[in-house]
Coordinates of C-alpha atoms and ligand atoms in Angstrom, one line a residue:
X1 CA -25.4 -20.1 -28.6
X2 CA -21.8 -19.3 -27.5
X3 CA -21.4 -17.4 -24.3
X4 CA -18.6 -15.1 -23.5
X5 CA -17.6 -13.7 -20.0
X6 CA -19.5 -10.3 -19.7
X7 CA -17.8 -7.1 -20.8
X8 CA -15.1 -5.9 -18.3
X9 CA -14.7 -9.3 -16.4
X10 CA -12.1 -11.8 -16.5
X11 CA -12.1 -15.7 -16.5
X12 CA -9.2 -16.9 -14.3
X13 CA -7.7 -20.0 -15.8
X14 CA -5.1 -21.6 -13.6
X15 CA -2.3 -19.7 -15.3
X16 CA -4.2 -16.4 -14.5
X17 CA -5.2 -17.5 -11.1
X18 CA -1.4 -18.0 -10.4
X19 CA -0.7 -14.2 -11.3
X20 CA -3.7 -13.2 -9.1
X21 CA -2.6 -15.3 -6.2
X22 CA 0.9 -13.9 -6.5
X23 CA -0.4 -10.3 -6.3
X24 CA -2.7 -11.1 -3.4
X25 CA -0.2 -13.0 -1.4
X26 CA 2.0 -10.1 -1.5
X27 CA -0.9 -7.8 -0.4
X28 CA -1.5 -10.1 2.6
X29 CA 2.2 -10.4 3.4
X30 CA 2.5 -6.6 3.4
X31 CA -0.6 -6.1 5.5
X32 CA 0.5 -8.6 8.1
X33 CA 4.1 -7.3 8.5
X34 CA 2.6 -3.8 9.0
X35 CA 0.3 -5.0 11.7
X36 CA -3.0 -5.0 9.9
X37 CA -6.0 -7.4 10.6
X38 CA -8.1 -8.9 7.9
X39 CA -11.9 -8.2 7.6
X40 CA -14.7 -8.6 4.9
X41 CA -18.2 -7.7 4.5
X42 CA -21.1 -8.6 2.1
X43 CA -20.7 -8.4 -1.6
X44 CA -23.9 -6.1 -1.9
X45 CA -25.1 -3.3 0.5
X46 CA -28.2 -1.1 0.6
X47 CA -27.8 1.4 -2.2
X48 CA -28.2 4.2 0.2
X49 CA -24.9 3.4 1.8
X50 CA -23.3 4.8 -1.3
X51 CA -25.6 7.6 -2.3
X52 CA -24.2 11.0 -1.6
X53 CA -21.4 9.7 0.5
X54 CA -19.1 8.6 -2.1
X55 CA -19.8 11.3 -4.8
X56 CA -21.7 11.1 -8.2
X57 CA -18.6 9.4 -9.9
X58 CA -19.0 6.2 -8.2
X59 CA -22.8 6.2 -7.7
X60 CA -23.2 6.6 -11.5
X61 CA -21.0 3.5 -11.8
X62 CA -23.0 1.2 -9.6
X63 CA -24.5 -2.0 -10.4
X64 CA -27.8 -1.8 -8.6
X65 CA -31.0 -3.8 -8.4
X66 CA -34.1 -4.4 -6.3
X67 CA -34.8 -7.4 -4.2
X68 CA -38.4 -8.9 -4.0
X69 CA -39.2 -6.8 -1.2
X70 CA -38.5 -3.7 -3.1
X71 CA -35.2 -2.9 -1.4
X72 CA -32.7 -1.0 -3.5
X73 CA -29.3 -2.9 -3.4
X74 CA -25.9 -2.3 -5.0
X75 CA -23.0 -4.6 -5.6
X76 CA -20.2 -3.0 -3.7
X77 CA -18.1 -0.5 -5.8
X78 CA -15.6 0.1 -3.1
X79 CA -15.0 -1.0 0.5
X80 CA -14.7 2.2 2.5
X81 CA -18.6 2.7 3.2
X82 CA -18.8 -1.0 4.4
X83 CA -15.8 -0.6 6.6
X84 CA -17.2 2.7 8.1
X85 CA -20.4 0.9 8.7
X86 CA -18.9 -2.1 10.4
X87 CA -16.4 0.0 12.6
X88 CA -19.2 2.3 13.5
X89 CA -21.4 -0.6 14.7
X90 CA -18.6 -1.8 17.2
X91 CA -16.8 1.6 17.7
X92 CA -16.8 1.3 21.6
X93 CA -15.4 -2.2 21.7
X94 CA -12.5 -1.9 19.2
X95 CA -9.2 -0.9 20.6
X96 CA -7.3 1.9 18.8
X97 CA -5.6 2.2 16.5
X98 CA -8.0 0.1 14.4
X99 CA -5.7 -1.2 11.6
X100 CA -7.5 -3.4 9.2
X101 CA -7.1 -4.7 5.7
X102 CA -9.3 -6.3 3.1
X103 CA -9.1 -7.6 -0.5
X104 CA -12.7 -7.5 -1.7
X105 CA -13.9 -8.3 -5.1
X106 CA -15.7 -5.2 -6.4
X107 CA -17.8 -4.1 -9.5
X108 CA -18.1 -0.9 -11.2
X109 CA -20.1 -0.3 -14.4
X110 CA -17.5 1.8 -16.0
X111 CA -16.3 1.7 -19.6
X112 CA -13.5 -1.1 -19.5
X113 CA -10.1 0.2 -20.6
X114 CA -6.5 -0.6 -19.9
X115 CA -6.0 -0.7 -16.0
X116 CA -9.9 -0.4 -15.5
X117 CA -12.4 -3.2 -15.5
X118 CA -15.9 -3.8 -14.4
X119 CA -14.9 -6.3 -11.9
X120 CA -11.6 -6.4 -9.9
X121 CA -10.0 -7.2 -6.6
X122 CA -9.0 -4.2 -4.4
X123 CA -6.6 -4.2 -1.5
X124 CA -7.9 -1.8 1.1
X125 CA -5.7 -0.6 4.1
X126 CA -7.2 1.6 6.6
X127 CA -6.3 3.1 10.1
X128 CA -9.4 4.4 12.1
X129 CA -9.7 6.1 15.3
X130 CA -6.3 8.1 15.0
X131 CA -6.2 11.7 14.1
X132 CA -2.5 11.9 14.3
X133 CA -0.6 12.3 10.9
X134 CA 1.5 9.3 11.9
X135 CA -1.5 7.2 10.7
X136 CA -1.5 8.9 7.2
X137 CA 2.3 8.3 7.0
X138 CA 1.7 4.6 7.9
X139 CA -1.0 4.2 5.1
X140 CA 1.3 5.8 2.7
X141 CA 4.2 3.7 3.8
X142 CA 2.3 0.4 3.5
X143 CA 1.3 1.2 -0.1
X144 CA 5.0 1.8 -1.0
X145 CA 6.1 -1.1 1.1
X146 CA 4.0 -3.3 -1.3
X147 CA 5.2 -1.6 -4.5
X148 CA 8.7 -1.9 -3.4
X149 CA 8.3 -5.5 -2.6
X150 CA 7.0 -6.2 -6.1
X151 CA 10.0 -4.5 -7.5
X152 CA 8.9 -0.8 -8.3
X153 CA 11.6 1.8 -7.6
X154 CA 11.2 5.6 -7.4
X155 CA 12.2 5.5 -11.1
X156 CA 9.1 3.5 -11.8
X157 CA 6.4 5.3 -9.7
X158 CA 5.6 8.4 -7.8
X159 CA 3.1 8.7 -4.8
X160 CA 1.6 12.2 -5.3
X161 CA 0.4 13.7 -1.9
X162 CA -1.9 16.7 -1.3
X163 CA -4.3 17.9 1.4
X164 CA -7.8 18.8 0.8
X165 CA -8.0 20.7 4.0
X166 CA -4.9 22.6 3.0
X167 CA -6.6 23.4 -0.4
X168 CA -9.9 24.5 1.5
X169 CA -7.8 26.7 3.8
X170 CA -6.0 28.4 1.0
X171 CA -9.1 29.0 -0.9
X172 CA -10.7 30.5 2.3
X173 CA -7.6 32.5 2.7
X174 CA -8.1 34.0 -0.8
X175 CA -11.7 34.7 -0.4
X176 CA -13.4 31.8 -2.2
X177 CA -16.7 30.8 -0.4
X178 CA -16.9 27.3 1.0
X179 CA -20.0 26.5 -1.0
X180 CA -17.8 26.9 -4.1
X181 CA -15.0 24.5 -2.9
X182 CA -16.5 21.2 -4.3
X183 CA -16.8 22.7 -7.7
X184 CA -13.2 24.0 -7.6
X185 CA -11.9 20.6 -6.2
X186 CA -13.6 18.7 -9.2
X187 CA -11.7 21.3 -11.6
X188 CA -8.4 21.0 -10.0
X189 CA -8.7 17.1 -9.8
X190 CA -8.8 17.2 -13.7
X191 CA -5.3 18.9 -14.0
X192 CA -3.5 16.0 -15.2
X193 CA -6.4 14.4 -17.1
X194 CA -7.0 17.2 -19.4
X195 CA -4.8 19.0 -22.0
X196 CA -3.3 22.2 -20.6
X197 CA -5.5 24.6 -22.6
X198 CA -8.7 22.7 -21.8
X199 CA -7.9 22.7 -18.1
X200 CA -7.0 26.5 -18.1
X201 CA -10.5 27.0 -19.9
X202 CA -12.3 25.1 -17.1
X203 CA -10.4 27.2 -14.5
X204 CA -11.5 30.3 -16.3
X205 CA -15.2 29.0 -16.3
X206 CA -15.1 28.4 -12.5
X207 CA -13.6 31.9 -11.6
X208 CA -15.1 35.3 -11.6
X209 CA -12.0 37.5 -12.0
X210 CA -8.5 37.6 -13.2
X211 CA -7.2 37.6 -9.8
X212 CA -9.2 34.5 -9.0
X213 CA -8.1 32.8 -12.2
X214 CA -4.3 33.6 -11.4
X215 CA -4.6 32.4 -7.8
X216 CA -6.3 29.1 -8.8
X217 CA -3.7 28.5 -11.5
X218 CA -0.9 29.1 -9.2
X219 CA -2.3 26.8 -6.6
X220 CA -3.0 24.1 -9.2
X221 CA 0.5 24.2 -10.5
X222 CA 2.1 23.9 -7.1
X223 CA 4.0 20.5 -7.0
X224 CA 7.2 18.9 -6.3
X225 CA 10.2 20.0 -3.8
X226 CA 9.2 23.7 -4.1
X227 CA 5.4 23.2 -4.2
X228 CA 4.8 23.8 -0.5
X229 CA 7.2 26.8 -0.4
X230 CA 5.4 28.3 -3.3
X231 CA 2.1 28.1 -1.4
X232 CA 3.5 29.6 1.8
X233 CA 2.8 33.1 0.6
X234 CA -0.9 32.3 0.2
X235 CA -0.9 30.6 3.6
X236 CA 0.9 33.3 5.5
X237 CA -1.2 34.8 8.2
X238 CA -4.0 32.3 7.9
X239 CA -4.1 30.0 10.9
X240 CA -5.9 27.1 9.3
X241 CA -3.7 27.2 6.2
X242 CA -0.4 27.2 8.3
X243 CA -1.7 24.4 10.4
X244 CA -2.5 22.3 7.4
X245 CA 0.9 23.2 5.7
X246 CA 2.8 22.1 8.9
X247 CA 0.9 18.8 9.0
X248 CA 1.7 18.1 5.4
X249 CA 5.3 18.9 6.1
X250 CA 5.3 16.6 9.0
X251 CA 3.8 13.9 6.8
X252 CA 6.8 14.3 4.3
X253 CA 9.3 14.2 7.3
X254 CA 7.8 10.9 8.7
X255 CA 7.9 9.3 5.3
X256 CA 11.4 10.4 5.0
X257 CA 12.3 8.9 8.4
X258 CA 10.6 5.7 7.3
X259 CA 12.9 5.4 4.2
X260 CA 10.2 6.0 1.5
X261 CA 10.7 9.8 0.9
X262 CA 12.1 9.2 -2.5
X263 CA 8.9 7.8 -3.7
X264 CA 6.7 10.8 -2.5
X265 CA 6.0 14.1 -4.0
X266 CA 3.7 17.0 -3.1
X267 CA 1.3 17.8 -5.7
X268 CA -1.8 20.0 -5.7
X269 CA -3.2 18.4 -8.7
X270 CA -4.3 15.3 -6.6
X271 CA -7.7 16.1 -5.2
X272 CA -9.4 12.7 -5.6
X273 CA -13.0 12.0 -7.0
X274 CA -14.6 10.6 -3.8
X275 CA -16.6 13.1 -1.8
X276 CA -15.9 11.8 1.7
X277 CA -12.1 12.7 1.8
X278 CA -11.4 15.7 4.2
X279 CA -7.8 15.9 4.8
X280 CA -4.6 14.4 3.3
X281 CA -5.1 12.7 -0.1
X282 CA -2.7 10.6 -2.2
X283 CA -2.6 8.7 -5.5
X284 CA 0.4 6.6 -6.9
X285 CA 1.3 6.8 -10.6
X286 CA 3.3 4.5 -12.7
X287 CA 5.9 6.6 -14.6
X288 CA 5.3 4.6 -17.7
X289 CA 2.6 4.7 -20.2
X290 CA -0.3 3.9 -17.9
X291 CA -1.6 7.3 -17.1
X292 CA -4.1 6.1 -14.5
X293 CA -3.8 5.9 -10.8
X294 CA -2.3 2.6 -9.5
X295 CA -3.5 3.4 -5.9
X296 CA -5.5 6.1 -4.2
X297 CA -6.7 7.0 -0.8
X298 CA -6.9 9.7 1.9
X299 CA -8.3 10.8 5.2
X300 CA -12.0 10.7 5.9
X301 CA -13.0 12.5 9.0
X302 CA -16.8 12.5 8.9
X303 CA -17.7 9.3 7.0
X304 CA -18.5 7.2 10.1
X305 CA -20.8 10.0 11.5
X306 CA -22.5 10.6 8.2
X307 CA -23.3 6.8 8.1
X308 CA -25.0 7.1 11.5
X309 CA -21.9 5.9 13.6
X310 CA -20.0 7.9 16.2
X311 CA -17.6 10.5 15.3
X312 CA -14.4 8.7 14.3
X313 CA -11.6 9.6 11.9
X314 CA -10.1 7.2 9.3
X315 CA -7.4 7.2 6.6
X316 CA -6.6 4.5 4.0
X317 CA -6.2 3.7 0.5
X318 CA -7.1 0.9 -2.3
X319 CA -5.3 -0.5 -5.2
X320 CA -6.3 -3.2 -7.5
X321 CA -4.8 -6.3 -9.0
X322 CA -5.7 -5.0 -12.5
X323 CA -3.6 -1.9 -12.4
X324 CA -0.7 -3.6 -10.7
X325 CA -0.5 -6.3 -13.3
X326 CA -0.7 -3.8 -16.0
X327 CA 2.1 -1.6 -14.6
X328 CA 4.5 -4.6 -13.8
X329 CA 3.8 -6.1 -17.3
X330 CA 4.6 -2.7 -18.9
X331 CA 7.9 -2.4 -16.9
X332 CA 8.8 -6.0 -17.5
X333 CA 8.6 -6.7 -13.7
X334 CA 5.9 -9.4 -13.6
X335 CA 7.7 -12.5 -12.7
X336 CA 6.8 -15.7 -14.7
X337 CA 4.3 -17.2 -12.2
X338 CA 3.6 -20.7 -13.2
X339 CA 0.3 -22.4 -12.6
X340 CA 1.6 -25.9 -11.3
X341 CA -0.7 -28.7 -10.2
X342 CA -0.3 -29.2 -6.5
X343 CA 2.6 -31.3 -5.5
X344 CA 1.8 -34.8 -4.1
X345 CA 3.2 -36.4 -1.1
X346 CA 2.1 -40.0 -1.9
X347 CA 1.1 -41.6 -5.2
X348 CA -0.6 -44.7 -4.5
X349 CA -0.3 -47.7 -7.2
X350 CA -2.2 -50.8 -7.5
X351 CA -0.2 -53.8 -8.6
X352 CA -3.5 -55.3 -10.1
X353 CA -7.0 -53.9 -10.3
X354 CA -8.2 -56.1 -7.3
X355 CA -5.9 -54.0 -5.1
X356 CA -7.6 -50.6 -6.1
X357 CA -10.2 -50.7 -3.3
X358 CA -7.2 -50.9 -0.9
X359 CA -5.6 -48.0 -2.8
X360 CA -8.8 -46.0 -2.2
X361 CA -9.1 -46.9 1.5
X362 CA -5.3 -45.9 2.0
X363 CA -5.9 -42.6 0.1
X364 CA -9.0 -41.8 2.3
X365 CA -6.9 -42.6 5.5
X366 CA -3.8 -40.6 4.4
X367 CA -5.8 -37.6 3.1
X368 CA -7.7 -37.5 6.5
X369 CA -4.3 -37.0 8.2
X370 CA -3.4 -34.1 5.9
X371 CA -1.2 -36.2 3.6
X372 CA -1.5 -35.2 -0.1
X373 CA -2.3 -38.6 -1.6
X374 CA -3.2 -39.3 -5.2
X375 CA -3.9 -42.3 -7.3
X376 CA -4.8 -42.9 -11.1
X377 CA -8.3 -42.8 -12.1
X378 CA -7.6 -45.4 -14.8
X379 CA -6.8 -49.1 -14.0
X380 CA -3.5 -49.5 -16.0
X381 CA -0.1 -51.2 -15.8
X382 CA 2.3 -50.4 -13.0
X383 CA 4.7 -48.6 -15.5
X384 CA 2.0 -46.1 -16.5
X385 CA 1.0 -45.5 -12.9
X386 CA 4.7 -44.8 -12.0
X387 CA 4.8 -42.2 -15.0
X388 CA 1.7 -40.5 -13.6
X389 CA 3.3 -40.4 -10.1
X390 CA 6.3 -38.6 -11.7
X391 CA 4.0 -36.2 -13.6
X392 CA 2.3 -35.3 -10.4
X393 CA 5.8 -34.7 -8.9
X394 CA 5.0 -37.1 -6.1
X395 CA 7.6 -37.5 -3.5
X396 CA 6.8 -41.2 -2.9
X397 CA 5.1 -43.9 -4.7
X398 CA 3.4 -46.7 -2.8
X399 CA 2.7 -50.0 -4.4
X400 CA -0.3 -52.1 -3.1
X401 CA 0.0 -55.7 -4.2
X402 CA 0.1 -59.3 -3.1
X403 CA 2.5 -58.4 -0.1
X404 CA -0.5 -56.4 1.2
X405 CA -2.9 -59.3 1.0
X406 CA -0.3 -61.7 2.5
X407 CA 1.4 -59.6 5.2
X408 CA -0.2 -56.1 5.3
X409 CA 2.9 -54.5 3.9
X410 CA 3.4 -52.1 1.0
X411 CA 6.5 -51.2 -1.0
X412 CA 7.3 -47.4 -0.4
X413 CA 9.6 -45.9 -3.1
X414 CA 11.4 -42.6 -2.8
X415 CA 11.0 -41.1 -6.3
X416 CA 13.9 -38.7 -5.8
X417 CA 16.5 -41.4 -4.8
X418 CA 14.9 -44.5 -6.4
X419 CA 15.3 -46.3 -3.1
X420 CA 12.5 -48.9 -2.2
X421 CA 11.7 -50.3 1.1
X422 CA 9.0 -52.6 2.4
X423 CA 6.7 -51.1 5.3
X424 CA 3.9 -52.3 7.5
X425 CA 0.9 -50.4 6.2
X426 CA -0.1 -49.2 9.7
X427 CA 3.6 -47.8 10.4
X428 CA 3.5 -46.0 6.9
X429 CA 0.2 -44.4 7.7
X430 CA 1.3 -43.3 11.0
X431 CA 4.7 -42.0 9.7
X432 CA 3.1 -40.1 6.9
X433 CA 0.6 -38.6 9.3
X434 CA 3.4 -37.5 11.7
X435 CA 5.2 -35.7 8.8
X436 CA 2.2 -33.5 8.4
X437 CA 2.1 -32.3 12.0
Ligands
HAM501 P1 -10.5 4.7 -5.7 O1 -9.7 5.8 -6.2 O2 -12.0 4.7 -6.4 O3 -10.6 4.8 -4.2 O4 -9.9 3.3 -6.1 C1 -8.7 3.0 -5.6 C2 -7.8 2.3 -6.7 O5 -8.7 1.0 -7.0 C3 -7.5 2.9 -7.9 O6 -6.4 3.7 -7.8 C4 -7.3 1.8 -8.8 O7 -6.0 1.3 -8.6 C5 -8.3 0.7 -8.3 N1 -9.4 0.8 -9.2 C6 -10.5 1.7 -9.1 N2 -11.4 1.4 -10.2 C7 -11.2 0.4 -10.8 C8 -11.5 -0.4 -11.9 N3 -12.6 -0.2 -12.3 N4 -10.6 -1.5 -12.5 C9 -9.5 -1.8 -11.8 N5 -9.1 -1.0 -10.8 C10 -9.8 0.0 -10.2 C11 -11.5 3.9 -3.5 O8 -12.0 3.0 -3.9 C12 -11.4 4.2 -2.0 N6 -12.5 3.6 -1.4 C13 -10.0 3.7 -1.5 C14 -9.8 4.0 0.0 C15 -9.8 3.1 1.0 N7 -9.9 5.2 0.7 C16 -9.7 5.1 1.8 N8 -9.5 3.7 2.2

C-alpha cells in the first residue's frame, strides 16, 4: 500500500522548507523590530476553550478527540483562546502593554482550496491590556510592515478596516434590537463573498421593513474615502455611534502618521467570522485573483473574562504561510529561495584509511567547539575527498596523514585561495574554536 500525506496537509521537502523559513524568518524579524516577545502553547487544548467563544464557524472545523480519561480535546484551530488563557493566568504579574507574537502550527478541518489548507502556520501578533486605539494602530501597522517587507505595495493589497462597535451603535441608533445584531453581522460579513443579488436577498430576509432594508444596504455599502462621512448622518446625535466613529477616524489618522495610510481603507463589509471581536476589526486582501483574506484580526474586549480570567482587553491579528505564498507567487514576488545544504567550515580528509579514526576524533572535537566540520562517509582517494569538500562548499580542507602520526601536524588548505600550510593540530583546533566565538 502506498501512502500519501493526508488531504489538506503538506510535506516540506528541503526546497519547500526554504520557502517556509523565508516567510517565518520575516515574521520573526518584523515582530522583534516592532517590540513583540515570542510565546507558544500546547498543540491541543480542552475542546471547551473553543466552544461558544470563537463562533460556530471555527468550532465546526475543529479536529477533536477524546483521551482515555474521556476528556474532550481539540487540536488548536487558532491561537487567540490559548493566548487569552495564558495571559489571564498571569495577568497581575505581566507589565503592560503585553506585546506578544507566536507562529503556531494550526489545524482546521475545512475544505482545502487555494489559500486554505487543513494544516498551516499562522503568525499571531497581539497587544493586551491597552484600551487605547494606539494598540489597534500598532497591530495594523505590524501586519503592513511585514507585507511591505516582502514586497507588497498598496497596488497589490488593501487592509480593510471596520468597527463592530460602530456597527452595533449604528444599528441601535436605527432601532435594531441588540439580540438581532449577531444575525445582521453574519449577513453583512457576506457582502463580498456573495453575488450582489444573493446578498441583497439575504439582507431582505433579515429585515422587517423597507426602511430597515434601505438602512442596512446603505450601511453595508459604506466604504472607502467617503464611507465614514456617509455614515455620519446615521451616527449624528447618538453618543455611542459618534464616539466609535471618532475612534475609527483616530485610527486612520495614526496609521497615516505611521506612513501606512495608503494601504488602509474603511469598509463596512468587513465584520469577521469570529464571535469574540467587539471593536475594530480588519482584514487584508490581495488585489489579484485570490479573493480570500490574507490576514485578519480585531479587538476582543471580553475574551479573557469569558475564559475565566480577569477583565482585560486585547487586539491582534493572524496571517498564514499558505496565503502569503499564494499571493506572492501570483504577483511574481516570491523570490527564488534555494534549499542549500549548510556551509561547512572544515572538511576533514584522511590521506589513507588508517587515519580515519583521527579524522573522526578531530571532527568530534571541532563540532564540540561549534565548528561546522564534515568528512566523507566513504573511504576513498584524496582527490575524491577534495571534490566532496568543494561540493560541501567548505572553507577549508584539512588533510590528516603521516605528518600527523610523526609530528602531530595537519595540512590546512584554504579552498578559496588554494593556499596550503602545515599546522600543529592543537593550534588548529584552538584557532578554529576561537573563530566561532
Ligand atoms: P482567522 O480570520 O480565522 O482569525 O484567520 C486569520 C488568517 O489566518 C486568515 O486571514 C488566513 O490568512 C489564515 N488562515 C485561516 N484559516 C486558514 C487555513 N485553513 N489555511 C490557511 N490559512 C488560513 C484568527 O485565527 C484569529 N485568531 C486571529 C487573531 C489573532 N485575532 C486576534 N489575534
